[in-house]
Coordinates of N, CA, C and O in Angstrom, one line a residue:
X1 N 0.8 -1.2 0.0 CA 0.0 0.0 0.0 C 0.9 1.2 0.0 O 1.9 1.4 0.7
X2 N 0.4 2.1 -0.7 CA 1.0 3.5 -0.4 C 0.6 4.5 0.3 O -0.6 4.7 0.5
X3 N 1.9 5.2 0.9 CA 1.2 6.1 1.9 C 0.4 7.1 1.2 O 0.3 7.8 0.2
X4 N -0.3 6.9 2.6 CA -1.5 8.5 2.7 C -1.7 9.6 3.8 O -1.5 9.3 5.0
X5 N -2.1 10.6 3.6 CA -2.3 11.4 4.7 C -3.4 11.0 5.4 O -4.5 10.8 5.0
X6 N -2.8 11.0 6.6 CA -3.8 10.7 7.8 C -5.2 11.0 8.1 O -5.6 11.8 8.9
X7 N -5.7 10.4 7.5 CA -7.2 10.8 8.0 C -8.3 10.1 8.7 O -9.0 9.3 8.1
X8 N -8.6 10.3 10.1 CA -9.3 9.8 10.6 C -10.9 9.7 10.1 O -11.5 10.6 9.3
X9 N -11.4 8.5 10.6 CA -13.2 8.4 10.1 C -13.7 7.8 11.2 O -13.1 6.9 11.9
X10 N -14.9 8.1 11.4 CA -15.8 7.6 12.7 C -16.5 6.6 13.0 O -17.0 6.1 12.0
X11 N -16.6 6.2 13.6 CA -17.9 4.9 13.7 C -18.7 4.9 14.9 O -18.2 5.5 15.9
X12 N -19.7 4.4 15.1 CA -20.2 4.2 16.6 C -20.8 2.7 16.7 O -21.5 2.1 16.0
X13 N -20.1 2.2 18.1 CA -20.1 1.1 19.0 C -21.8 0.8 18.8 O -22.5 1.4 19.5
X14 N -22.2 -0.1 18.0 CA -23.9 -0.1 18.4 C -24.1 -1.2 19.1 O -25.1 -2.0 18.8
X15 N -23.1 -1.4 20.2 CA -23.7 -2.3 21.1 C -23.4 -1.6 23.0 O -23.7 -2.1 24.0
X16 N -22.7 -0.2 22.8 CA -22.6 0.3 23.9 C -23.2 2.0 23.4 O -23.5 2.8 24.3
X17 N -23.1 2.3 22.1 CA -23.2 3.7 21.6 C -22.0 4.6 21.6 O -22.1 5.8 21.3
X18 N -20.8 3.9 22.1 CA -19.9 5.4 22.6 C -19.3 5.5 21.1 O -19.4 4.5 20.4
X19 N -18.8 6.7 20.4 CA -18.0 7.1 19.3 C -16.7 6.7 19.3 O -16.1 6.5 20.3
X20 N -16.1 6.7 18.2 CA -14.5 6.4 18.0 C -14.0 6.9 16.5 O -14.6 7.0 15.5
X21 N -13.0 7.2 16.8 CA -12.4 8.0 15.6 C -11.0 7.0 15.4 O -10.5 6.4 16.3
X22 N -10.3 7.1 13.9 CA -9.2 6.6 13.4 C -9.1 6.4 12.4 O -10.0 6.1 11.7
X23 N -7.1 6.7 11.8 CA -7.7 6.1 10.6 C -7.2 4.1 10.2 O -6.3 3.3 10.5
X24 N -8.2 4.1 9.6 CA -8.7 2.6 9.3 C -7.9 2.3 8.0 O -7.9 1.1 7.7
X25 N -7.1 3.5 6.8 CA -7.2 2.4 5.9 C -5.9 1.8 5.8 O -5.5 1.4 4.7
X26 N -5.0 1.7 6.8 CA -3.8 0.5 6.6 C -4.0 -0.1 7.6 O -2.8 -0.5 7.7
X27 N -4.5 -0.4 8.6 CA -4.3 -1.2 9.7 C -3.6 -1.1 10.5 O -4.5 -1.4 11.3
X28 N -2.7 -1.0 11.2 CA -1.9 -0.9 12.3 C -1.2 0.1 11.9 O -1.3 1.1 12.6
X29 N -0.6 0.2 11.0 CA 0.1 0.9 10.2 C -0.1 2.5 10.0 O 0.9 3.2 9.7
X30 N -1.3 3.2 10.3 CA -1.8 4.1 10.2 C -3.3 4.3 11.2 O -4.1 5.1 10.9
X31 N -3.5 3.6 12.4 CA -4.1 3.0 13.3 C -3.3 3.2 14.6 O -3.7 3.8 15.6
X32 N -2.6 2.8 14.5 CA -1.3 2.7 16.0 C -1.6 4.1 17.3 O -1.2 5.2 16.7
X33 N -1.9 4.2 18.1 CA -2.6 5.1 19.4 C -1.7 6.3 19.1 O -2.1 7.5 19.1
X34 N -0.6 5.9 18.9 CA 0.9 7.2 19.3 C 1.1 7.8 17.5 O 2.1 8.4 17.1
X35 N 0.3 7.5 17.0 CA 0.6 8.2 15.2 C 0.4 9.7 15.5 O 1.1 10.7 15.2
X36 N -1.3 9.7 16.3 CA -1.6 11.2 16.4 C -0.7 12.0 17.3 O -0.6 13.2 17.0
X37 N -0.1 11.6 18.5 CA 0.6 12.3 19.0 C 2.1 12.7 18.8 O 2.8 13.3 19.6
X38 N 2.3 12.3 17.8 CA 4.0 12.0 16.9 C 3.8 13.1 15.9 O 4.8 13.7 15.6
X39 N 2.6 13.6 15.4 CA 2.0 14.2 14.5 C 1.9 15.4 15.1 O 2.4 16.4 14.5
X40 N 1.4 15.4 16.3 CA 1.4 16.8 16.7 C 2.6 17.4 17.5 O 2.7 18.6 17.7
X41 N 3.5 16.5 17.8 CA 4.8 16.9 18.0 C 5.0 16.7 20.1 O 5.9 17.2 20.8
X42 N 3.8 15.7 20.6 CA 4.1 15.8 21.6 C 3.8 14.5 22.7 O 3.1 13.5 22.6
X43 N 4.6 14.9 23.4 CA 4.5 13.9 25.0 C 3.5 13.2 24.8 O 2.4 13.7 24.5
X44 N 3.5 11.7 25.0 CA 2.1 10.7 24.7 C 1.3 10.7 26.2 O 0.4 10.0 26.6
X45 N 2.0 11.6 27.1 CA 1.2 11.4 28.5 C 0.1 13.2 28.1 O -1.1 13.4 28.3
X46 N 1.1 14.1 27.5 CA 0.4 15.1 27.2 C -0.9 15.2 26.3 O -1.9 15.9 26.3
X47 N -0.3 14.0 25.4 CA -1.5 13.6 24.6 C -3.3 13.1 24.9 O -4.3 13.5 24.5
X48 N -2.9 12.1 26.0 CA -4.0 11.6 27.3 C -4.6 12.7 27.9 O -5.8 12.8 28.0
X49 N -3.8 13.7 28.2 CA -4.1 14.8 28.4 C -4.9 15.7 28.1 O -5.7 16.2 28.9
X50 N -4.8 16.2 26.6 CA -5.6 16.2 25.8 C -6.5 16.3 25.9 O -7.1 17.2 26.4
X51 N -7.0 14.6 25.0 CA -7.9 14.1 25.1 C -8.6 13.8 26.0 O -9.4 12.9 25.6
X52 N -8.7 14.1 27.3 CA -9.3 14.2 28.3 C -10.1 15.7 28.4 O -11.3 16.0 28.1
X53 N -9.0 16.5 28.8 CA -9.4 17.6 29.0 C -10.3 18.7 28.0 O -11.3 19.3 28.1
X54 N -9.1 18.4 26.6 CA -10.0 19.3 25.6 C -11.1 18.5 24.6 O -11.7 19.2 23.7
X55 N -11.3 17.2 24.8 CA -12.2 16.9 23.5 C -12.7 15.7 24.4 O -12.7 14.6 23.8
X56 N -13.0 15.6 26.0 CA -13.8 14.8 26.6 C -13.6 13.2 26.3 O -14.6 12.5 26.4
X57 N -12.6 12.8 26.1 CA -13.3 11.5 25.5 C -12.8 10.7 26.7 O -12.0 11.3 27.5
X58 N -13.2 9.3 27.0 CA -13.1 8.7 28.1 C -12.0 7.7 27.6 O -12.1 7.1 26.5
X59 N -10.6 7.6 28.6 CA -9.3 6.7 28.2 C -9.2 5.7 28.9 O -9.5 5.7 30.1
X60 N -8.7 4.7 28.2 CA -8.6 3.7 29.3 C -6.9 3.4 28.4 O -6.5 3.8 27.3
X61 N -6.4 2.7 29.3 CA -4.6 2.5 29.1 C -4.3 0.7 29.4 O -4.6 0.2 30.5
X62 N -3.6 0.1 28.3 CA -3.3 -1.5 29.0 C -2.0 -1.7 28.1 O -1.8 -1.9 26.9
X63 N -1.0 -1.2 29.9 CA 0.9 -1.1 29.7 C 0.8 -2.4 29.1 O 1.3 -2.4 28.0
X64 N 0.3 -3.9 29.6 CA 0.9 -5.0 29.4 C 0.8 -5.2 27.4 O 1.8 -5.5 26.8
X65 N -0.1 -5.0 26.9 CA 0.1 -4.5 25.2 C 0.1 -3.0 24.6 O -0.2 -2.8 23.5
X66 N 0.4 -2.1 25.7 CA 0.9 -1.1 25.4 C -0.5 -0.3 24.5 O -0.4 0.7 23.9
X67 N -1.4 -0.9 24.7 CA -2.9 -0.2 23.7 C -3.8 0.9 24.9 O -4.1 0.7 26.0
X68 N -3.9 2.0 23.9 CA -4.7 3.2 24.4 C -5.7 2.8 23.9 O -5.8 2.4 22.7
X69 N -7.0 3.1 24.9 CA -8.6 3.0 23.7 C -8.7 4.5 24.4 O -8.0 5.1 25.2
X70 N -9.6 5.0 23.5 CA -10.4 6.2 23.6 C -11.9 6.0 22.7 O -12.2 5.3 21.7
X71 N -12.8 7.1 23.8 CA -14.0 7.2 23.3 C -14.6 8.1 23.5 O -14.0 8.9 24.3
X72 N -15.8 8.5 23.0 CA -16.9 9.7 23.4 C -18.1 9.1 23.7 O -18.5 8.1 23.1
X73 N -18.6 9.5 24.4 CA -20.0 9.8 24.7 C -21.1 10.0 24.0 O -22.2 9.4 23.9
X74 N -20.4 11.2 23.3 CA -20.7 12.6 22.5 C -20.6 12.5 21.4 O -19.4 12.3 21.3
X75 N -21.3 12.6 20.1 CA -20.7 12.6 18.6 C -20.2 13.8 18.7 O -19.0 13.7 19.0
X76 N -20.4 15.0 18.6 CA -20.2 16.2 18.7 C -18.7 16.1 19.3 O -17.7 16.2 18.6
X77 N -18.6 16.0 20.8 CA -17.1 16.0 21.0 C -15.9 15.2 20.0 O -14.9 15.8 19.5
X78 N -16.3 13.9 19.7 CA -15.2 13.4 19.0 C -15.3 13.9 17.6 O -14.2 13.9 17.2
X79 N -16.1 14.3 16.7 CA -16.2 15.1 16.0 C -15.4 16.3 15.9 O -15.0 16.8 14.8
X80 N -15.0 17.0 17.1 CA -14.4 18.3 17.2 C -13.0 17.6 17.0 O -12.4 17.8 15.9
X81 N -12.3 16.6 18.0 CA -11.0 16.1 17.9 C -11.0 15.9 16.6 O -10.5 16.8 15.9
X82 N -11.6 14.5 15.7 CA -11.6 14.1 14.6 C -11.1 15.3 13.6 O -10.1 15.4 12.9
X83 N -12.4 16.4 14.0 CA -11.7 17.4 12.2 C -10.8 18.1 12.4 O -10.5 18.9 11.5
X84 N -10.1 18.3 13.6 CA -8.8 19.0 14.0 C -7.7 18.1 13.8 O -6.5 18.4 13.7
X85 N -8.2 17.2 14.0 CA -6.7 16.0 13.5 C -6.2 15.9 12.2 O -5.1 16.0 11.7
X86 N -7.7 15.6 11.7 CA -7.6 15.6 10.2 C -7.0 17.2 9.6 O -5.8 17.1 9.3
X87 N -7.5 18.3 9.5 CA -7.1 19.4 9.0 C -5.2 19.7 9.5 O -4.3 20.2 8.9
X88 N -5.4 19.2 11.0 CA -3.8 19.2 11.1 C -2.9 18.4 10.3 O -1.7 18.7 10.2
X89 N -3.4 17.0 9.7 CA -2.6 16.1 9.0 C -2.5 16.7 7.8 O -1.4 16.7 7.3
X90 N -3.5 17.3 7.0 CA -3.4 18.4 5.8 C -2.5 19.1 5.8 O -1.6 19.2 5.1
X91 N -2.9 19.8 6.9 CA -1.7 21.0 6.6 C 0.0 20.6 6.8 O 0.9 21.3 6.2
X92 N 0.1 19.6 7.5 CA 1.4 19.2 7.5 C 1.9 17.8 6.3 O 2.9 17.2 6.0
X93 N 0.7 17.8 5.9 CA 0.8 16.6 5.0 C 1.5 15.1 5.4 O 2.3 14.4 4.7
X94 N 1.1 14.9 6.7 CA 1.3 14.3 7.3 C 1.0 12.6 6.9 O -0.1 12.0 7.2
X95 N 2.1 12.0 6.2 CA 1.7 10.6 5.5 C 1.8 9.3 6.8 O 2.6 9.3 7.7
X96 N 1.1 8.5 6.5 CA 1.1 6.9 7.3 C 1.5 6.2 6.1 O 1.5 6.5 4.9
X97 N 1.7 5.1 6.6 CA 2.0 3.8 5.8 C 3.2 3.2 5.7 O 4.0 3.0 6.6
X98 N 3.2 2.9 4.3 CA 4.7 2.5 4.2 C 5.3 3.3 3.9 O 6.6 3.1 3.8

């Protein structure tokens, strides 16, 4: 596959309702928790941070596979993260993949 700029896309959980954002089209590869925060140039605890504070979403953390989940509630909240990620990966042209 060739790389692409990062673009997250949404889905919602229709067995609990909460939102999630990512991007989906290489798999791990463009998927991976720490892409967005590599992207923006910062601390992966500042990152948690974040997403807590400025775009609400609920984190949970598991050191033993090293996987961050994140979620919303709220379409609206993860929505606001989502198109700020995305327009930041534009403007930096910020590619995933191979």
């Amino acid at each position: 596959m060739a790389k692409t700029i990062l673009k997250l896309v949404e889905w919602q959980d229709t067995c609990v309702g909460t939102w999630h954002c990512n991007d989906t089209s290489q798999g791990f590869k463009s998927a991976a928790w720490w892409i967005v925060p590599r992207m923006l140039g910062m601390e992966l605890d500042a990152f948690v941070k974040m997403l807590i504070e400025d775009y609400r979403a609920e984190v949970s953390y598991y050191p033993q596979n090293d996987v961050l989940l994140y979620q919303w509630r709220n379409q609206a909240d993860m929505r606001k993260y989502k198109n700020r990620m995305n327009a930041i990966a534009r403007e930096k042209q910020f590619y995933v993949g191979e």
